[in-house]
PDB file of C-alpha atoms in Angstrom:
ATOM      1  CA  MET A 232       0.000   0.000   0.000  1.00 40.00           C
ATOM      2  CA  ARG A 233       1.349   3.427  -0.900  1.00 39.00           C
ATOM      3  CA  GLU A 234       2.301   5.489   2.105  1.00 40.00           C
ATOM      4  CA  PHE A 235       1.350   8.800   0.521  1.00 38.00           C
ATOM      5  CA  SER A 236      -1.075  10.076  -2.106  1.00 37.00           C
ATOM      6  CA  ILE A 237      -0.009  12.827  -4.468  1.00 37.00           C
ATOM      7  CA  LEU A 238      -2.434  15.719  -4.743  1.00 37.00           C
ATOM      8  CA  ILE A 239      -1.051  17.801  -7.570  1.00 33.00           C
ATOM      9  CA  MET A 240       1.189  17.090 -10.547  1.00 35.00           C
ATOM     10  CA  VAL A 241       4.767  18.234 -10.160  1.00 40.00           C
ATOM     11  CA  THR A 242       5.436  21.711 -11.467  1.00 40.00           C
ATOM     12  CA  ALA A 243       8.630  23.542 -12.265  1.00 40.00           C
ATOM     13  CA  ILE A 244       8.630  27.042 -10.857  1.00 39.00           C
ATOM     14  CA  CYS A 245      10.869  29.977 -11.522  1.00 37.00           C
ATOM     15  CA  GLY A 246      10.375  32.372  -8.648  1.00 40.00           C
ATOM     16  CA  LEU A 247      10.621  30.895  -5.177  1.00 41.00           C
ATOM     17  CA  ALA A 248      11.181  33.369  -2.352  1.00 40.00           C
ATOM     18  CA  THR A 249      14.847  33.912  -1.552  1.00 37.00           C
ATOM     19  CA  ALA A 250      14.492  33.239   2.149  1.00 39.00           C
ATOM     20  CA  ALA A 251      13.376  29.955   3.649  1.00 39.00           C
ATOM     21  CA  SER A 252      10.006  30.097   5.355  1.00 41.00           C
ATOM     22  CA  ALA A 253       9.844  30.000   9.132  1.00 60.00           C
ATOM     23  CA  THR A 254       7.621  26.916   8.755  1.00 89.00           C
ATOM     24  CA  ASN A 255      10.263  24.912   6.851  1.00 97.00           C
ATOM     25  CA  LEU A 256      10.357  21.395   8.333  1.00 98.00           C
ATOM     26  CA  ILE A 257      13.622  20.454   6.626  1.00 98.00           C
ATOM     27  CA  VAL A 258      16.787  20.713   8.713  1.00 98.00           C
ATOM     28  CA  ASN A 259      19.874  22.051   6.920  1.00 98.00           C
ATOM     29  CA  GLY A 260      18.027  22.445   3.626  1.00 98.00           C
ATOM     30  CA  GLY A 261      20.785  24.728   2.330  1.00 98.00           C
ATOM     31  CA  PHE A 262      23.557  22.233   3.201  1.00 98.00           C
ATOM     32  CA  GLY A 263      25.441  24.911   5.090  1.00 98.00           C
ATOM     33  CA  SER A 264      26.588  22.454   7.757  1.00 98.00           C
ATOM     34  CA  PRO A 265      29.145  21.101   8.262  1.00 98.00           C
ATOM     35  CA  LYS A 266      31.374  23.787   6.811  1.00 98.00           C
ATOM     36  CA  VAL A 267      33.654  22.502   4.080  1.00 98.00           C
ATOM     37  CA  PRO A 268      37.438  22.669   4.681  1.00 96.00           C
ATOM     38  CA  ARG A 269      38.868  26.069   3.771  1.00 92.00           C
ATOM     39  CA  ASP A 270      41.827  24.645   1.887  1.00 92.00           C
ATOM     40  CA  GLU A 271      39.809  22.506  -0.559  1.00 92.00           C
ATOM     41  CA  HIS A 272      36.343  24.113  -0.406  1.00 97.00           C
ATOM     42  CA  LEU A 273      34.668  20.721  -0.732  1.00 97.00           C
ATOM     43  CA  GLN A 274      33.973  17.682   1.424  1.00 98.00           C
ATOM     44  CA  ILE A 275      33.100  14.126   0.356  1.00 98.00           C
ATOM     45  CA  PHE A 276      30.709  11.927   2.351  1.00 98.00           C
ATOM     46  CA  HIS A 277      30.214   8.172   2.141  1.00 98.00           C
ATOM     47  CA  VAL A 278      27.017   6.130   2.132  1.00 98.00           C
ATOM     48  CA  GLY A 279      25.779   5.896   5.719  1.00 98.00           C
ATOM     49  CA  ASP A 280      27.454   9.126   6.818  1.00 98.00           C
ATOM     50  CA  LYS A 281      25.335  11.686   8.633  1.00 98.00           C
ATOM     51  CA  LEU A 282      25.361  15.450   8.344  1.00 97.00           C
ATOM     52  CA  PRO A 283      22.936  17.736  10.179  1.00 98.00           C
ATOM     53  CA  GLY A 284      19.427  16.684   9.164  1.00 98.00           C
ATOM     54  CA  TRP A 285      20.514  14.253   6.455  1.00 98.00           C
ATOM     55  CA  VAL A 286      21.765  10.687   5.967  1.00 98.00           C
ATOM     56  CA  VAL A 287      23.750   9.786   2.841  1.00 98.00           C
ATOM     57  CA  THR A 288      22.086   6.929   0.937  1.00 98.00           C
ATOM     58  CA  GLY A 289      23.301   4.403  -1.611  1.00 98.00           C
ATOM     59  CA  ALA A 290      23.626   0.720  -2.428  1.00 96.00           C
ATOM     60  CA  ARG A 291      26.333  -0.178   0.098  1.00 97.00           C
ATOM     61  CA  ARG A 292      27.402   1.441   3.335  1.00 98.00           C
ATOM     62  CA  GLY A 293      30.870   2.946   3.028  1.00 98.00           C
ATOM     63  CA  ASP A 294      30.708   3.544  -0.729  1.00 98.00           C
ATOM     64  CA  LEU A 295      31.541   6.993  -2.053  1.00 98.00           C
ATOM     65  CA  GLY A 296      28.566   9.298  -1.673  1.00 98.00           C
ATOM     66  CA  ILE A 297      27.771  12.984  -2.069  1.00 98.00           C
ATOM     67  CA  SER A 298      29.958  16.080  -2.004  1.00 98.00           C
ATOM     68  CA  LEU A 299      29.427  19.455  -0.337  1.00 98.00           C
ATOM     69  CA  LEU A 300      30.786  22.399  -2.323  1.00 98.00           C
ATOM     70  CA  GLY A 301      31.657  25.824  -0.946  1.00 98.00           C
ATOM     71  CA  THR A 302      31.390  29.129  -2.782  1.00 97.00           C
ATOM     72  CA  LYS A 303      35.141  29.155  -3.483  1.00 97.00           C
ATOM     73  CA  TYR A 304      35.283  25.686  -5.028  1.00 98.00           C
ATOM     74  CA  SER A 305      36.269  25.861  -8.708  1.00 98.00           C
ATOM     75  CA  GLU A 306      37.712  23.811 -11.562  1.00 98.00           C
ATOM     76  CA  GLU A 307      39.478  24.493 -14.869  1.00 97.00           C
ATOM     77  CA  ASN A 308      42.124  26.641 -13.169  1.00 97.00           C
ATOM     78  CA  GLY A 309      39.478  28.788 -11.528  1.00 97.00           C
ATOM     79  CA  ALA A 310      37.390  29.399 -14.665  1.00 98.00           C
ATOM     80  CA  LEU A 311      34.503  27.112 -13.728  1.00 98.00           C
ATOM     81  CA  HIS A 312      32.518  28.027 -10.620  1.00 98.00           C
ATOM     82  CA  PHE A 313      30.012  26.176  -8.431  1.00 98.00           C
ATOM     83  CA  SER A 314      27.990  28.970  -6.841  1.00 98.00           C
ATOM     84  CA  PRO A 315      25.193  27.739  -4.532  1.00 98.00           C
ATOM     85  CA  ALA A 316      21.552  28.658  -5.065  1.00 98.00           C
ATOM     86  CA  GLY A 317      21.674  30.379  -1.686  1.00 96.00           C
ATOM     87  CA  GLY A 318      23.967  30.639   1.294  1.00 97.00           C
ATOM     88  CA  ARG A 319      27.585  29.531   1.090  1.00 97.00           C
ATOM     89  CA  GLN A 320      27.353  25.814   0.232  1.00 98.00           C
ATOM     90  CA  SER A 321      25.403  23.322  -1.862  1.00 98.00           C
ATOM     91  CA  ALA A 322      25.302  19.541  -2.274  1.00 99.00           C
ATOM     92  CA  ASP A 323      26.431  17.618  -5.349  1.00 99.00           C
ATOM     93  CA  LEU A 324      24.544  14.323  -5.226  1.00 98.00           C
ATOM     94  CA  SER A 325      26.687  12.840  -7.999  1.00 98.00           C
ATOM     95  CA  GLY A 326      29.643  12.837  -5.606  1.00 98.00           C
ATOM     96  CA  PRO A 327      33.197  12.738  -6.987  1.00 96.00           C
ATOM     97  CA  SER A 328      33.086  11.976 -10.741  1.00 95.00           C
ATOM     98  CA  ASN A 329      29.466  10.712 -10.639  1.00 98.00           C
ATOM     99  CA  VAL A 330      29.426   7.622  -8.447  1.00 98.00           C
ATOM    100  CA  GLY A 331      25.871   6.700  -9.447  1.00 98.00           C
ATOM    101  CA  ALA A 332      22.623   6.362  -7.501  1.00 98.00           C
ATOM    102  CA  VAL A 333      23.632   7.998  -4.226  1.00 98.00           C
ATOM    103  CA  GLY A 334      21.734  10.721  -2.436  1.00 98.00           C
ATOM    104  CA  VAL A 335      20.381  12.053   0.830  1.00 99.00           C
ATOM    105  CA  LYS A 336      17.298  11.427   2.936  1.00 98.00           C
ATOM    106  CA  GLN A 337      15.642  13.095   5.906  1.00 98.00           C
ATOM    107  CA  THR A 338      12.692  12.076   8.086  1.00 98.00           C
ATOM    108  CA  VAL A 339      10.501  14.910   9.326  1.00 98.00           C
ATOM    109  CA  PRO A 340       7.462  15.143  11.614  1.00 98.00           C
ATOM    110  CA  THR A 341       4.157  15.424   9.751  1.00 98.00           C
ATOM    111  CA  THR A 342       0.443  15.157  10.481  1.00 97.00           C
ATOM    112  CA  ALA A 343      -1.570  12.341   8.926  1.00 97.00           C
ATOM    113  CA  GLY A 344      -4.060  13.754   6.432  1.00 97.00           C
ATOM    114  CA  ALA A 345      -2.284  17.109   6.141  1.00 98.00           C
ATOM    115  CA  ALA A 346      -0.969  18.479   2.846  1.00 98.00           C
ATOM    116  CA  TYR A 347       2.623  19.643   2.332  1.00 98.00           C
ATOM    117  CA  ARG A 348       4.685  21.328  -0.366  1.00 98.00           C
ATOM    118  CA  LEU A 349       8.253  20.145  -1.030  1.00 98.00           C
ATOM    119  CA  SER A 350      10.427  22.606  -2.936  1.00 98.00           C
ATOM    120  CA  PHE A 351      14.059  22.382  -4.019  1.00 99.00           C
ATOM    121  CA  TYR A 352      16.633  23.730  -6.456  1.00 99.00           C
ATOM    122  CA  LEU A 353      18.430  21.442  -8.918  1.00 99.00           C
ATOM    123  CA  GLY A 354      21.837  22.563 -10.213  1.00 99.00           C
ATOM    124  CA  ASN A 355      23.264  21.906 -13.688  1.00 99.00           C
ATOM    125  CA  GLN A 356      26.807  22.834 -14.654  1.00 98.00           C
ATOM    126  CA  ASP A 357      27.717  24.642 -17.907  1.00 98.00           C
ATOM    127  CA  ASP A 358      27.330  21.973 -20.621  1.00 98.00           C
ATOM    128  CA  SER A 359      30.148  23.437 -22.684  1.00 98.00           C
ATOM    129  CA  TYR A 360      32.719  21.897 -20.316  1.00 98.00           C
ATOM    130  CA  PHE A 361      34.083  18.397 -20.948  1.00 96.00           C
ATOM    131  CA  ASN A 362      32.986  16.853 -17.638  1.00 97.00           C
ATOM    132  CA  TYR A 363      29.473  18.385 -17.740  1.00 98.00           C
ATOM    133  CA  PRO A 364      27.925  17.809 -21.207  1.00 98.00           C
ATOM    134  CA  LEU A 365      24.585  16.340 -20.045  1.00 98.00           C
ATOM    135  CA  PRO A 366      21.547  17.565 -18.082  1.00 98.00           C
ATOM    136  CA  SER A 367      21.433  17.128 -14.311  1.00 98.00           C
ATOM    137  CA  SER A 368      18.687  14.856 -12.967  1.00 99.00           C
ATOM    138  CA  VAL A 369      17.419  13.834  -9.532  1.00 99.00           C
ATOM    139  CA  GLU A 370      14.744  11.354  -8.446  1.00 99.00           C
ATOM    140  CA  VAL A 371      12.556  12.364  -5.514  1.00 99.00           C
ATOM    141  CA  PHE A 372      10.918   9.928  -3.097  1.00 98.00           C
ATOM    142  CA  ILE A 373       8.187  10.572  -0.550  1.00 98.00           C
ATOM    143  CA  GLY A 374       8.451   7.569   1.723  1.00 97.00           C
ATOM    144  CA  THR A 375       9.083   4.648  -0.655  1.00 96.00           C
ATOM    145  CA  ALA A 376       7.071   6.154  -3.530  1.00 98.00           C
ATOM    146  CA  SER A 377       8.995   7.799  -6.363  1.00 98.00           C
ATOM    147  CA  GLN A 378       7.628  11.164  -7.448  1.00 98.00           C
ATOM    148  CA  GLY A 379       9.546  10.993 -10.735  1.00 98.00           C
ATOM    149  CA  ILE A 380      12.840  12.226 -12.123  1.00 98.00           C
ATOM    150  CA  PHE A 381      13.399  15.981 -12.334  1.00 99.00           C
ATOM    151  CA  THR A 382      15.827  17.391 -14.896  1.00 98.00           C
ATOM    152  CA  ASN A 383      17.605  20.710 -15.380  1.00 98.00           C
ATOM    153  CA  ASP A 384      19.064  21.233 -18.871  1.00 98.00           C
ATOM    154  CA  ASP A 385      19.501  24.996 -18.526  1.00 98.00           C
ATOM    155  CA  ASN A 386      22.921  26.618 -18.631  1.00 98.00           C
ATOM    156  CA  THR A 387      24.771  29.534 -17.077  1.00 98.00           C
ATOM    157  CA  SER A 388      28.152  30.405 -18.537  1.00 98.00           C
ATOM    158  CA  ASN A 389      31.029  29.122 -16.362  1.00 98.00           C
ATOM    159  CA  ASP A 390      28.798  28.384 -13.371  1.00 98.00           C
ATOM    160  CA  LEU A 391      25.957  26.292 -11.988  1.00 98.00           C
ATOM    161  CA  ASN A 392      22.465  27.007 -13.236  1.00 98.00           C
ATOM    162  CA  TRP A 393      19.778  26.490 -10.577  1.00 98.00           C
ATOM    163  CA  LYS A 394      16.202  25.558 -11.439  1.00 98.00           C
ATOM    164  CA  ALA A 395      13.394  25.453  -8.882  1.00 98.00           C
ATOM    165  CA  PHE A 396      10.889  22.603  -8.588  1.00 98.00           C
ATOM    166  CA  SER A 397       7.926  21.954  -6.316  1.00 98.00           C
ATOM    167  CA  LEU A 398       5.470  19.154  -5.585  1.00 98.00           C
ATOM    168  CA  THR A 399       2.685  18.573  -3.071  1.00 98.00           C
ATOM    169  CA  PHE A 400       1.560  15.472  -1.180  1.00 98.00           C
ATOM    170  CA  THR A 401      -0.655  14.346   1.668  1.00 98.00           C
ATOM    171  CA  ALA A 402       1.047  12.648   4.610  1.00 97.00           C
ATOM    172  CA  SER A 403      -0.454   9.477   6.044  1.00 93.00           C
ATOM    173  CA  SER A 404       1.549   9.227   9.266  1.00 97.00           C
ATOM    174  CA  SER A 405       3.339  11.249  11.919  1.00 98.00           C
ATOM    175  CA  LYS A 406       6.687  10.926  10.120  1.00 98.00           C
ATOM    176  CA  THR A 407       7.629  11.391   6.467  1.00 98.00           C
ATOM    177  CA  THR A 408      10.908  10.476   4.792  1.00 98.00           C
ATOM    178  CA  ILE A 409      12.071  12.713   1.950  1.00 98.00           C
ATOM    179  CA  LYS A 410      14.810  11.319  -0.293  1.00 98.00           C
ATOM    180  CA  PHE A 411      16.768  12.702  -3.258  1.00 99.00           C
ATOM    181  CA  VAL A 412      18.774  10.325  -5.485  1.00 99.00           C
ATOM    182  CA  ASN A 413      21.272  11.249  -8.201  1.00 99.00           C
ATOM    183  CA  ARG A 414      20.024  10.261 -11.678  1.00 98.00           C
ATOM    184  CA  THR A 415      22.453  12.305 -13.781  1.00 98.00           C
ATOM    185  CA  GLU A 416      23.746  10.038 -16.535  1.00 98.00           C
ATOM    186  CA  GLN A 417      27.341   8.840 -16.561  1.00 98.00           C
ATOM    187  CA  GLY A 418      29.520  11.241 -18.504  1.00 97.00           C
ATOM    188  CA  ASP A 419      28.327  14.235 -16.476  1.00 98.00           C
ATOM    189  CA  ASN A 420      29.529  14.952 -12.937  1.00 98.00           C
ATOM    190  CA  GLU A 421      26.938  17.269 -11.407  1.00 98.00           C
ATOM    191  CA  CYS A 422      23.603  16.842  -9.640  1.00 98.00           C
ATOM    192  CA  GLY A 423      23.314  19.980  -7.546  1.00 98.00           C
ATOM    193  CA  LEU A 424      20.807  20.201  -4.693  1.00 99.00           C
ATOM    194  CA  ASP A 425      20.130  23.286  -2.589  1.00 98.00           C
ATOM    195  CA  ARG A 426      17.408  25.262  -0.787  1.00 98.00           C
ATOM    196  CA  VAL A 427      15.216  22.299   0.129  1.00 98.00           C
ATOM    197  CA  THR A 428      12.037  23.295   1.951  1.00 98.00           C
ATOM    198  CA  LEU A 429       9.001  21.409   3.240  1.00 98.00           C
ATOM    199  CA  GLU A 430       6.031  23.508   4.274  1.00 98.00           C
ATOM    200  CA  PRO A 431       2.529  22.628   5.497  1.00 97.00           C
ATOM    201  CA  LEU A 432      -0.259  23.890   3.263  1.00 96.00           C
ATOM    202  CA  GLN A 433      -3.081  25.835   4.868  1.00 77.00           C
TER     203      GLN A 433
END
């Protein structure tokens, strides 16, 4: 039996508010913690590792998982940037050199029968660069039910392009697990995730 029923088809949106709502149920939705090391400006996590609010997911515990990227992280001798959608850090669910179907999950308190909106930003790197020729894609799960694969094929010159998405659902229990899984195809090394929010609908 499905744990949740979807109320409204997923919609891509272009103008989310810049500040997270005070009712956001997601902890560390901007991936600002822990702070990445100053010397490298990135930090790699393995499957099973925990960071505030999140657990890194994947096929086998201990496998390479996601990366956190700071505002000063760059490639191509400083020409290619990885600016977050907000704050000073973002997550790259593809991990180092796209390690496959890894991601993050978080369980939040909900009210059975209540409706919620999940919003997030998906980052795609400039497709003109050798390591980033393909769109960035992420699969979203509410409980065990997939809500589909979301894709960002937009480009910003020499930097990440962030696209906002939103979906709504009705919770059926007092706890809801939200999970994001990298689905960017091999050959591209970016699946950016930032500014995740979960808000109750009135």
